[in-house]
Amino acid sequence: MAGRAYIAGIETQGKKAMMSAKVLKSGSMPLQGLFASIASGFKVFFAAALVANAFENRRKPAAEDLRVLGIDPARFDVRV
């Protein structure tokens, strides 16, 4: 197994994998990192749902939800 790395359970080789994700030699992700990744995914999913709901109802979404999605709240405008 020398020279091989594991990324979230996927076996890879080479420098490309090292550039694209955090490489772990043990083949398992620490629990803190795993839970943080899952929590981050839920945060983005729920922010997207809240922004979509606000947009459909012609309301301005919360600034924090827009920031989570990478949208500048000052530039986001909902036209009624």
N, CA, C and O of each residue as an XYZ file, in Angstrom:
320
protein
N       0.801     -1.196      0.000
C       0.000      0.000      0.000
C       0.846      1.262      0.000
O       0.300      2.362      0.094
N       2.134      1.139     -0.100
C       3.010      2.303     -0.109
C       2.730      3.145     -1.341
O       2.587      2.618     -2.444
N       2.652      4.443     -1.151
C       2.410      5.354     -2.260
C       0.946      5.566     -2.578
O       0.614      6.410     -3.410
N       0.077      4.831     -1.946
C      -1.352      5.008     -2.192
C      -1.982      5.793     -1.054
O      -1.539      5.721      0.093
N      -3.002      6.530     -1.384
C      -3.710      7.305     -0.373
C      -5.195      7.010     -0.477
O      -5.681      6.532     -1.502
N      -5.891      7.296      0.578
C      -7.329      7.096      0.592
C      -8.016      8.423      0.844
O      -7.660      9.151      1.771
N      -8.993      8.733      0.023
C      -9.768      9.964      0.179
C     -11.219      9.551      0.379
O     -11.874      9.069     -0.544
N     -11.700      9.742      1.574
C     -13.095      9.430      1.914
C     -13.508      8.062      1.381
O     -14.601      7.907      0.837
N     -12.622      7.060      1.539
C     -12.964      5.708      1.143
C     -12.653      5.385     -0.305
O     -12.896      4.258     -0.736
N     -12.124      6.331     -1.079
C     -11.800      6.093     -2.477
C     -10.291      5.999     -2.608
O      -9.568      6.904     -2.190
N      -9.822      4.924     -3.179
C      -8.385      4.717     -3.331
C      -7.897      5.521     -4.534
O      -8.490      5.452     -5.611
N      -6.824      6.280     -4.353
C      -6.286      7.095     -5.437
C      -4.774      7.008     -5.445
O      -4.165      6.526     -4.491
N      -4.179      7.471     -6.514
C      -2.737      7.558     -6.622
C      -2.386      8.882     -7.272
O      -3.167      9.428     -8.052
N      -1.199      9.399     -6.947
C      -0.682     10.569     -7.636
C      -0.929     11.869     -6.927
O      -1.596     11.928     -5.894
N      -0.359     12.938     -7.521
C      -0.424     14.266     -6.936
C      -1.797     14.913     -7.106
O      -2.177     15.757     -6.296
N      -2.541     14.540     -8.131
C      -3.838     15.144     -8.386
C      -4.767     14.986     -7.182
O      -5.469     15.927     -6.814
N      -4.774     13.817     -6.577
C      -5.624     13.571     -5.417
C      -5.190     14.436     -4.242
O      -6.029     14.908     -3.475
N      -3.906     14.643     -4.099
C      -3.410     15.445     -2.989
C      -3.836     16.891     -3.132
O      -4.026     17.580     -2.129
N      -3.990     17.364     -4.356
C      -4.386     18.750     -4.577
C      -5.888     18.931     -4.408
O      -6.332     20.008     -4.012
N      -6.680     17.906     -4.698
C      -8.120     18.069     -4.718
C      -8.814     17.820     -3.389
O      -9.944     18.271     -3.201
N      -8.178     17.119     -2.463
C      -8.836     16.808     -1.193
C      -7.791     16.519     -0.131
O      -6.618     16.297     -0.430
N      -8.236     16.527      1.103
C      -7.353     16.192      2.214
C      -7.067     14.695      2.162
O      -7.984     13.875      2.220
N      -5.815     14.355      2.055
C      -5.431     12.961      1.903
C      -5.069     12.384      3.260
O      -4.305     12.980      4.020
N      -5.624     11.224      3.554
C      -5.368     10.552      4.823
C      -4.707      9.217      4.544
O      -5.225      8.422      3.760
N      -3.591      8.963      5.163
C      -2.858      7.720      4.948
C      -3.532      6.519      5.602
O      -3.338      5.386      5.162
N      -4.312      6.751      6.636
C      -4.892      5.633      7.371
C      -6.073      5.001      6.658
O      -6.446      3.873      6.982
N      -6.665      5.680      5.711
C      -7.819      5.135      5.011
C      -9.133      5.438      5.696
O     -10.186      5.034      5.201
N      -9.108      6.138      6.824
C     -10.354      6.500      7.491
C     -10.314      7.976      7.871
O      -9.270      8.507      8.249
N     -11.435      8.607      7.767
C     -11.539     10.022      8.085
C     -11.806     10.174      9.581
O     -12.619      9.429     10.128
N     -11.150     11.113     10.258
C     -11.453     11.332     11.676
C     -12.929     11.688     11.855
O     -13.531     12.333     10.997
N     -13.493     11.267     12.965
C     -14.923     11.512     13.182
C     -15.277     12.984     13.174
O     -16.331     13.357     12.660
N     -14.425     13.830     13.729
C     -14.712     15.268     13.724
C     -14.829     15.776     12.304
O     -15.751     16.528     11.988
N     -13.918     15.379     11.452
C     -13.941     15.812     10.058
C     -15.158     15.281      9.324
O     -15.757     15.982      8.508
N     -15.519     14.048      9.612
C     -16.683     13.438      8.984
C     -17.956     14.177      9.380
O     -18.762     14.542      8.524
N     -18.134     14.397     10.691
C     -19.333     15.090     11.157
C     -19.367     16.538     10.691
O     -20.441     17.063     10.397
N     -18.220     17.190     10.618
C     -18.163     18.565     10.129
C     -18.566     18.620      8.659
O     -19.262     19.546      8.243
N     -18.140     17.650      7.880
C     -18.511     17.599      6.463
C     -20.004     17.377      6.287
O     -20.643     18.019      5.454
N     -20.549     16.475      7.069
C     -21.982     16.201      6.990
C     -22.781     17.426      7.428
O     -23.761     17.792      6.780
N     -22.367     18.058      8.521
C     -23.063     19.251      9.011
C     -22.993     20.373      7.985
O     -23.978     21.080      7.772
N     -21.849     20.541      7.353
C     -21.694     21.578      6.333
C     -22.624     21.309      5.151
O     -23.232     22.232      4.608
N     -22.729     20.058      4.764
C     -23.631     19.704      3.664
C     -25.077     20.013      3.996
O     -25.810     20.545      3.161
N     -25.494     19.681      5.217
C     -26.862     20.005      5.631
C     -27.083     21.515      5.680
O     -28.151     22.000      5.305
N     -26.086     22.251      6.135
C     -26.211     23.701      6.219
C     -26.435     24.304      4.833
O     -27.285     25.179      4.666
N     -25.691     23.848      3.860
C     -25.845     24.346      2.485
C     -27.201     23.932      1.927
O     -27.882     24.741      1.296
N     -27.598     22.689      2.149
C     -28.877     22.210      1.641
C     -30.043     23.022      2.206
O     -30.922     23.456      1.462
N     -30.044     23.224      3.527
C     -31.147     23.971      4.136
C     -31.118     25.442      3.754
O     -32.176     26.052      3.596
N     -29.944     26.022      3.604
C     -29.848     27.417      3.152
C     -30.429     27.546      1.752
O     -31.151     28.501      1.463
N     -30.122     26.596      0.885
C     -30.656     26.622     -0.479
C     -32.184     26.500     -0.467
O     -32.873     27.184     -1.223
N     -32.703     25.627      0.393
C     -34.153     25.466      0.486
C     -34.818     26.744      0.995
O     -35.867     27.143      0.487
N     -34.213     27.386      1.994
C     -34.787     28.621      2.538
C     -34.736     29.759      1.527
O     -35.686     30.534      1.415
N     -33.641     29.864      0.796
C     -33.531     30.918     -0.220
C     -34.528     30.672     -1.349
O     -35.170     31.610     -1.822
N     -34.664     29.428     -1.780
C     -35.624     29.104     -2.842
C     -37.050     29.405     -2.393
O     -37.845     29.935     -3.170
N     -37.380     29.076     -1.155
C     -38.718     29.338     -0.623
C     -38.982     30.839     -0.564
O     -40.059     31.297     -0.947
N     -38.017     31.594     -0.092
C     -38.187     33.050     -0.019
C     -38.350     33.634     -1.421
O     -39.186     34.511     -1.638
N     -37.561     33.153     -2.359
C     -37.625     33.665     -3.731
C     -38.981     33.361     -4.366
O     -39.566     34.219     -5.028
N     -39.478     32.144     -4.164
C     -40.778     31.765     -4.719
C     -41.908     32.601     -4.128
O     -42.892     32.884     -4.811
N     -41.775     32.996     -2.869
C     -42.804     33.798     -2.206
C     -42.537     35.297     -2.315
O     -43.179     36.105     -1.643
N     -41.579     35.657     -3.171
C     -41.223     37.061     -3.439
C     -40.847     37.814     -2.166
O     -41.227     38.969     -1.971
N     -40.091     37.131     -1.304
C     -39.539     37.751     -0.105
C     -38.032     37.768     -0.227
O     -37.453     36.973     -0.967
N     -37.397     38.669      0.495
C     -35.941     38.713      0.489
C     -35.416     37.640      1.443
O     -35.823     37.596      2.604
N     -34.515     36.772      0.965
C     -33.960     35.734      1.830
C     -33.048     36.321      2.900
O     -32.564     37.445      2.762
N     -32.819     35.576      3.944
C     -31.921     36.007      5.018
C     -30.504     36.148      4.472
O     -30.051     35.337      3.664
N     -29.821     37.180      4.922
C     -28.466     37.455      4.445
C     -27.526     36.297      4.758
O     -26.667     35.965      3.942
N     -27.674     35.683      5.920
C     -26.798     34.564      6.294
C     -26.974     33.370      5.350
O     -25.998     32.713      4.988
N     -28.218     33.094      4.953
C     -28.464     31.997      4.018
C     -27.808     32.271      2.669
O     -27.259     31.362      2.046
N     -27.865     33.506      2.226
C     -27.207     33.869      0.972
C     -25.690     33.716      1.085
O     -25.046     33.218      0.161
N     -25.122     34.138      2.208
C     -23.667     34.013      2.411
C     -23.224     32.553      2.401
O     -22.168     32.224      1.860
N     -24.036     31.675      3.003
C     -23.710     30.250      3.015
C     -23.618     29.717      1.583
O     -22.797     28.848      1.290
N     -24.453     30.237      0.707
C     -24.464     29.798     -0.689
C     -23.446     30.542     -1.545
O     -23.318     30.258     -2.736
N     -22.723     31.488     -0.955
C     -21.710     32.221     -1.703
C     -22.269     33.383     -2.497
O     -21.647     33.837     -3.457
N     -23.432     33.867     -2.107
C     -24.078     34.995     -2.790
C     -23.936     36.234     -1.929
O     -24.192     36.188     -0.725
N     -23.527     37.347     -2.536
C     -23.393     38.607     -1.822
C     -24.795     39.166     -1.554
O     -25.509     39.484     -2.505
N     -25.209     39.294     -0.288
C     -26.559     39.772      0.027
C     -26.843     41.181     -0.515
O     -27.987     41.495     -0.845
N     -25.825     42.017     -0.606
C     -26.032     43.377     -1.104
C     -26.386     43.393     -2.593
O     -27.045     44.321     -3.062
N     -25.959     42.387     -3.325
C     -26.213     42.346     -4.762
C     -27.422     41.512     -5.124
O     -27.823     41.487     -6.288
N     -28.014     40.828     -4.159
C     -29.175     39.979     -4.426
C     -30.426     40.828     -4.303
O     -30.664     41.458     -3.273
N     -31.222     40.838     -5.362
C     -32.428     41.654     -5.376
C     -33.599     40.790     -5.849
O     -33.500     40.098     -6.863
N     -34.700     40.838     -5.110
C     -35.906     40.115     -5.501
C     -36.893     41.135     -6.043
O     -37.304     42.055     -5.337
N     -37.262     40.966     -7.279
C     -38.239     41.874     -7.910
C     -39.635     41.310     -7.709
O     -39.889     40.133     -7.966
N     -40.527     42.159     -7.251
C     -41.911     41.715     -7.009
C     -42.729     41.919     -8.242
O     -43.921     41.610     -8.250
